PDB file of C-alpha atoms in Angstrom:
ATOM      1  CA  UNK A   1      80.630 -70.547 -50.875  1.00  0.00           C
ATOM      2  CA  UNK A   2      78.093 -73.033 -49.589  1.00  0.00           C
ATOM      3  CA  UNK A   3      78.804 -75.579 -46.882  1.00  0.00           C
ATOM      4  CA  UNK A   4      79.072 -78.595 -49.211  1.00  0.00           C
ATOM      5  CA  UNK A   5      81.572 -76.796 -51.471  1.00  0.00           C
ATOM      6  CA  UNK A   6      83.663 -75.801 -48.436  1.00  0.00           C
ATOM      7  CA  UNK A   7      83.596 -79.378 -47.160  1.00  0.00           C
ATOM      8  CA  UNK A   8      84.630 -80.684 -50.579  1.00  0.00           C
ATOM      9  CA  UNK A   9      87.520 -78.193 -50.750  1.00  0.00           C
ATOM     10  CA  UNK A  10      88.677 -79.149 -47.247  1.00  0.00           C
ATOM     11  CA  UNK A  11      88.620 -82.880 -48.040  1.00  0.00           C
ATOM     12  CA  UNK A  12      90.481 -82.332 -51.319  1.00  0.00           C
ATOM     13  CA  UNK A  13      93.111 -80.181 -49.595  1.00  0.00           C
ATOM     14  CA  UNK A  14      93.628 -82.786 -46.864  1.00  0.00           C
ATOM     15  CA  UNK A  15      94.008 -85.596 -49.415  1.00  0.00           C
ATOM     16  CA  UNK A  16      96.525 -83.502 -51.355  1.00  0.00           C
ATOM     17  CA  UNK A  17      98.451 -82.657 -48.183  1.00  0.00           C
ATOM     18  CA  UNK A  18      98.611 -86.309 -47.116  1.00  0.00           C
ATOM     19  CA  UNK A  19      99.790 -87.361 -50.567  1.00  0.00           C
ATOM     20  CA  UNK A  20     102.506 -84.678 -50.545  1.00  0.00           C
ATOM     21  CA  UNK A  21     103.820 -85.737 -47.143  1.00  0.00           C
ATOM     22  CA  UNK A  22     103.785 -89.476 -47.848  1.00  0.00           C
ATOM     23  CA  UNK A  23     104.922 -89.731 -51.460  1.00  0.00           C
ATOM     24  CA  UNK A  24     108.269 -90.957 -52.654  1.00  0.00           C
ATOM     25  CA  UNK A  25     107.954 -88.807 -55.753  1.00  0.00           C
ATOM     26  CA  UNK A  26     110.616 -86.116 -56.266  1.00  0.00           C
ATOM     27  CA  UNK A  27     108.328 -83.271 -55.244  1.00  0.00           C
ATOM     28  CA  UNK A  28     110.755 -81.666 -52.823  1.00  0.00           C
ATOM     29  CA  UNK A  29     114.066 -80.033 -53.701  1.00  0.00           C
ATOM     30  CA  UNK A  30     116.788 -79.483 -51.100  1.00  0.00           C
ATOM     31  CA  UNK A  31     118.258 -75.988 -51.010  1.00  0.00           C
ATOM     32  CA  UNK A  32     121.742 -74.962 -49.907  1.00  0.00           C
ATOM     33  CA  UNK A  33     120.296 -74.106 -46.508  1.00  0.00           C
ATOM     34  CA  UNK A  34     118.158 -76.371 -44.382  1.00  0.00           C
ATOM     35  CA  UNK A  35     114.961 -75.825 -46.357  1.00  0.00           C
ATOM     36  CA  UNK A  36     113.165 -78.031 -48.847  1.00  0.00           C
ATOM     37  CA  UNK A  37     111.085 -76.345 -51.528  1.00  0.00           C
ATOM     38  CA  UNK A  38     108.277 -77.735 -53.632  1.00  0.00           C
ATOM     39  CA  UNK A  39     109.213 -78.769 -57.167  1.00  0.00           C
ATOM     40  CA  UNK A  40     106.420 -76.902 -58.943  1.00  0.00           C
ATOM     41  CA  UNK A  41     106.718 -78.872 -62.197  1.00  0.00           C
ATOM     42  CA  UNK A  42     106.302 -82.228 -60.400  1.00  0.00           C
ATOM     43  CA  UNK A  43     103.476 -80.789 -58.303  1.00  0.00           C
ATOM     44  CA  UNK A  44     101.605 -79.579 -61.388  1.00  0.00           C
ATOM     45  CA  UNK A  45     102.015 -83.025 -62.976  1.00  0.00           C
ATOM     46  CA  UNK A  46     100.632 -84.707 -59.851  1.00  0.00           C
ATOM     47  CA  UNK A  47      97.785 -82.214 -59.382  1.00  0.00           C
ATOM     48  CA  UNK A  48      96.850 -80.733 -62.769  1.00  0.00           C
ATOM     49  CA  UNK A  49      94.676 -77.643 -62.706  1.00  0.00           C
ATOM     50  CA  UNK A  50      91.338 -78.435 -64.349  1.00  0.00           C
ATOM     51  CA  UNK A  51      90.542 -76.500 -67.494  1.00  0.00           C
ATOM     52  CA  UNK A  52      87.635 -74.085 -67.118  1.00  0.00           C
ATOM     53  CA  UNK A  53      85.298 -74.010 -70.092  1.00  0.00           C
TER      54      UNK A  53
END
């Protein structure tokens, strides 16, 4: 992977992380314990995987 692709991936990951930690969307589900887990369906709606042709 070249440097510009790595930089692009890092920036995209940071933007996604910041959005996940600051959103009021129901992306996190409380468990019976003290953990929250990611609601995969909501996550996939927020960050759809691009189709590869």
